[in-house]
Amino acid sequence: MSIIVNNVSKQFGKQWALKDVSFEVQKGEVVGFLGPNGAGKSTMMKIITCYQPPTDGDVSVCGLDIWNDSLALRKKIGYLSEANPLYVDMYVVEFLRFIAGMRGIPVAKRAKRVNEVIEMTGLTPEAHKKIVQLSKGYKQRVGIAQALISDPEVLILDEPTSGLDPNQLVGIRNLIKECGKTKTVLLSTHIMQEVEAMCSRAIIINKGQIVADASLDTLRQEAANRGVKGNSIEELFHTITRG
């Protein structure tokens, strides 16, 4: 199992952002972590990637525990945060070489690996531009490229398609689906169409609690059983998260 989340809760002051959350993601799965804004998606991803500890509970990634194996665990993960922080005054190649060094890739292998991820993410035409000059879609590609640079076993992508236009969406979706052929991918979104376009399974969270966890086919059947209009997963999502 690539990701195991056991009874995780997170409290900020008097507010619980997560309440007793448990789920697993198997090696090779592309799973959508779906919920309204403020549901707890980003908080859960920050806990998985060791950016913040849970109040209660435990997480393991590739058999490594967040409490005892934090540094080793981080080496297994490529992470694109919702904010996609980039050094925008750096050139794309320069930035990716910097990240490669930060991730411990030997100098002798660094240039080759940077060229590989540039090609993989479709950044070749933009590789020698400054990041500040790039469109939103290409900046997202740079964010995904830095997450891939160390060839991690697990990709954690927080709102990877946020703010993209329809043409940019297609490119990023295809890139994520391609990554899913060789890696475990957990991606967050509040848009059901994104899950249907990229994932085989959805975990739905609302107000800090898991309210559904199933394959898309099972969710469609659940929609039919509930008499949801058109057996739509999107309508089922709205029904569940309004309840």
Short mmCIF file of C-alpha atoms in Angstrom, two decimals, residues 85-243:
data_model
loop_
_atom_site.label_atom_id
_atom_site.label_comp_id
_atom_site.label_asym_id
_atom_site.label_seq_id
_atom_site.Cartn_x
_atom_site.Cartn_y
_atom_site.Cartn_z
CA PRO A 85 5.34 28.44 -5.09
CA LEU A 86 7.91 29.15 -7.81
CA TYR A 87 10.96 31.40 -7.98
CA VAL A 88 9.54 33.44 -10.85
CA ASP A 89 12.76 35.38 -11.58
CA MET A 90 14.55 32.13 -12.41
CA TYR A 91 14.59 30.50 -15.82
CA VAL A 92 12.70 27.21 -16.10
CA VAL A 93 15.89 25.16 -16.61
CA GLU A 94 17.67 27.06 -13.84
CA PHE A 95 14.81 26.50 -11.40
CA LEU A 96 14.56 22.77 -12.13
CA ARG A 97 18.31 22.32 -11.75
CA PHE A 98 18.08 24.11 -8.40
CA ILE A 99 15.26 21.79 -7.28
CA ALA A 100 17.21 18.76 -8.51
CA GLY A 101 20.08 19.80 -6.28
CA MET A 102 17.73 20.33 -3.34
CA ARG A 103 16.34 16.82 -3.87
CA GLY A 104 19.82 15.31 -3.79
CA ILE A 105 20.23 14.34 -7.43
CA PRO A 106 23.99 13.98 -8.13
CA VAL A 107 25.55 16.74 -10.23
CA ALA A 108 26.56 14.25 -12.93
CA LYS A 109 22.93 13.17 -13.42
CA ARG A 110 21.23 16.51 -12.85
CA ALA A 111 21.18 17.94 -16.39
CA LYS A 112 19.91 14.67 -17.86
CA ARG A 113 17.08 14.41 -15.34
CA VAL A 114 16.06 18.04 -15.85
CA ASN A 115 15.90 17.48 -19.61
CA GLU A 116 13.78 14.35 -19.05
CA VAL A 117 11.15 16.13 -16.94
CA ILE A 118 11.10 19.13 -19.28
CA GLU A 119 10.25 16.80 -22.16
CA MET A 120 7.82 14.77 -20.04
CA THR A 121 5.86 17.85 -18.98
CA GLY A 122 5.84 19.55 -22.38
CA LEU A 123 8.02 22.44 -21.26
CA THR A 124 10.58 22.25 -24.09
CA PRO A 125 9.35 25.41 -25.90
CA GLU A 126 9.46 27.39 -22.63
CA ALA A 127 12.57 25.90 -21.03
CA HIS A 128 14.76 28.98 -21.51
CA LYS A 129 12.17 31.56 -20.48
CA LYS A 130 11.87 33.11 -17.05
CA ILE A 131 9.02 31.61 -15.07
CA VAL A 132 7.41 35.04 -14.68
CA GLN A 133 6.91 35.10 -18.46
CA LEU A 134 4.93 31.85 -18.54
CA SER A 135 1.16 31.39 -18.78
CA LYS A 136 -0.75 29.91 -15.85
CA GLY A 137 -0.84 26.54 -17.63
CA TYR A 138 2.92 26.42 -18.14
CA LYS A 139 3.53 27.52 -14.55
CA GLN A 140 1.44 24.53 -13.45
CA ARG A 141 3.61 22.33 -15.67
CA VAL A 142 6.72 23.72 -13.97
CA GLY A 143 5.12 22.88 -10.61
CA ILE A 144 4.45 19.33 -11.72
CA ALA A 145 7.97 19.07 -13.19
CA GLN A 146 9.53 19.99 -9.83
CA ALA A 147 7.34 17.38 -8.16
CA LEU A 148 8.58 14.76 -10.65
CA ILE A 149 12.25 15.73 -10.63
CA SER A 150 13.35 13.09 -8.09
CA ASP A 151 11.26 10.36 -9.78
CA PRO A 152 9.11 9.84 -6.64
CA GLU A 153 6.91 6.82 -6.06
CA VAL A 154 3.98 8.98 -4.92
CA LEU A 155 2.63 12.25 -6.34
CA ILE A 156 0.50 14.54 -4.14
CA LEU A 157 -1.12 17.25 -6.27
CA ASP A 158 -3.22 19.93 -4.56
CA GLU A 159 -5.67 21.58 -7.00
CA PRO A 160 -3.35 20.98 -10.01
CA THR A 161 -5.88 22.31 -12.55
CA SER A 162 -7.03 25.38 -10.61
CA GLY A 163 -7.49 28.48 -12.77
CA LEU A 164 -6.65 26.87 -16.10
CA ASP A 165 -8.46 27.57 -19.35
CA PRO A 166 -10.04 24.66 -21.34
CA ASN A 167 -6.98 24.13 -23.58
CA GLN A 168 -4.61 24.17 -20.60
CA LEU A 169 -6.89 21.75 -18.75
CA VAL A 170 -6.57 19.12 -21.45
CA GLY A 171 -2.77 19.24 -21.36
CA ILE A 172 -2.51 18.99 -17.57
CA ARG A 173 -5.11 16.21 -17.41
CA ASN A 174 -3.21 14.16 -19.98
CA LEU A 175 0.05 14.74 -18.13
CA ILE A 176 -1.41 13.56 -14.82
CA LYS A 177 -2.96 10.47 -16.43
CA GLU A 178 0.41 9.64 -17.97
CA CYS A 179 2.11 10.00 -14.56
CA GLY A 180 -0.51 7.63 -13.14
CA LYS A 181 0.78 4.80 -15.31
CA THR A 182 3.93 4.48 -13.21
CA LYS A 183 3.19 6.30 -9.94
CA THR A 184 0.60 6.53 -7.19
CA VAL A 185 -1.26 9.83 -7.57
CA LEU A 186 -3.52 11.57 -5.05
CA LEU A 187 -4.96 14.81 -6.38
CA SER A 188 -7.34 17.22 -4.72
CA THR A 189 -10.08 19.21 -6.41
CA HIS A 190 -13.56 20.59 -5.76
CA ILE A 191 -14.59 19.91 -9.38
CA MET A 192 -16.16 16.52 -10.08
CA GLN A 193 -15.38 16.70 -13.81
CA GLU A 194 -11.68 16.72 -12.98
CA VAL A 195 -12.01 13.47 -11.06
CA GLU A 196 -14.00 11.86 -13.89
CA ALA A 197 -11.37 12.97 -16.41
CA MET A 198 -8.32 11.66 -14.53
CA CYS A 199 -9.24 9.20 -11.78
CA SER A 200 -10.68 5.75 -11.30
CA ARG A 201 -11.70 6.39 -7.70
CA ALA A 202 -12.90 9.30 -5.58
CA ILE A 203 -12.62 10.02 -1.87
CA ILE A 204 -15.17 12.69 -0.94
CA ILE A 205 -14.57 14.78 2.16
CA ASN A 206 -16.96 17.28 3.68
CA LYS A 207 -16.50 19.35 6.86
CA GLY A 208 -13.38 17.39 7.71
CA GLN A 209 -14.94 13.91 7.44
CA ILE A 210 -14.93 11.25 4.72
CA VAL A 211 -18.47 10.91 3.35
CA ALA A 212 -17.76 8.59 0.40
CA ASP A 213 -14.87 6.45 -0.88
CA ALA A 214 -15.50 4.34 -3.98
CA SER A 215 -14.71 3.73 -7.62
CA LEU A 216 -16.44 6.01 -10.11
CA ASP A 217 -18.58 3.10 -11.30
CA THR A 218 -19.73 2.46 -7.74
CA LEU A 219 -20.52 6.14 -7.26
CA ARG A 220 -22.60 6.13 -10.46
CA GLN A 221 -24.52 3.16 -9.12
CA GLU A 222 -25.00 4.99 -5.81
CA ALA A 223 -26.37 7.96 -7.76
CA ALA A 224 -28.81 5.65 -9.53
CA ASN A 225 -29.88 4.05 -6.25
CA ARG A 226 -30.58 7.49 -4.78
CA GLY A 227 -32.53 8.55 -7.87
CA VAL A 228 -30.07 11.34 -8.64
CA LYS A 229 -30.85 13.07 -11.93
CA GLY A 230 -29.04 11.39 -14.82
CA ASN A 231 -27.17 9.09 -12.42
CA SER A 232 -24.67 11.96 -12.26
CA ILE A 233 -21.69 11.68 -9.92
CA GLU A 234 -21.51 15.46 -9.85
CA GLU A 235 -25.11 15.70 -8.65
CA LEU A 236 -24.41 12.94 -6.11
CA PHE A 237 -21.41 14.96 -4.88
CA HIS A 238 -23.57 18.05 -4.39
CA THR A 239 -26.26 15.96 -2.64
CA ILE A 240 -23.73 14.42 -0.25
CA THR A 241 -21.88 17.63 0.57
CA ARG A 242 -25.08 19.61 1.12
CA GLY A 243 -26.33 17.01 3.55
#
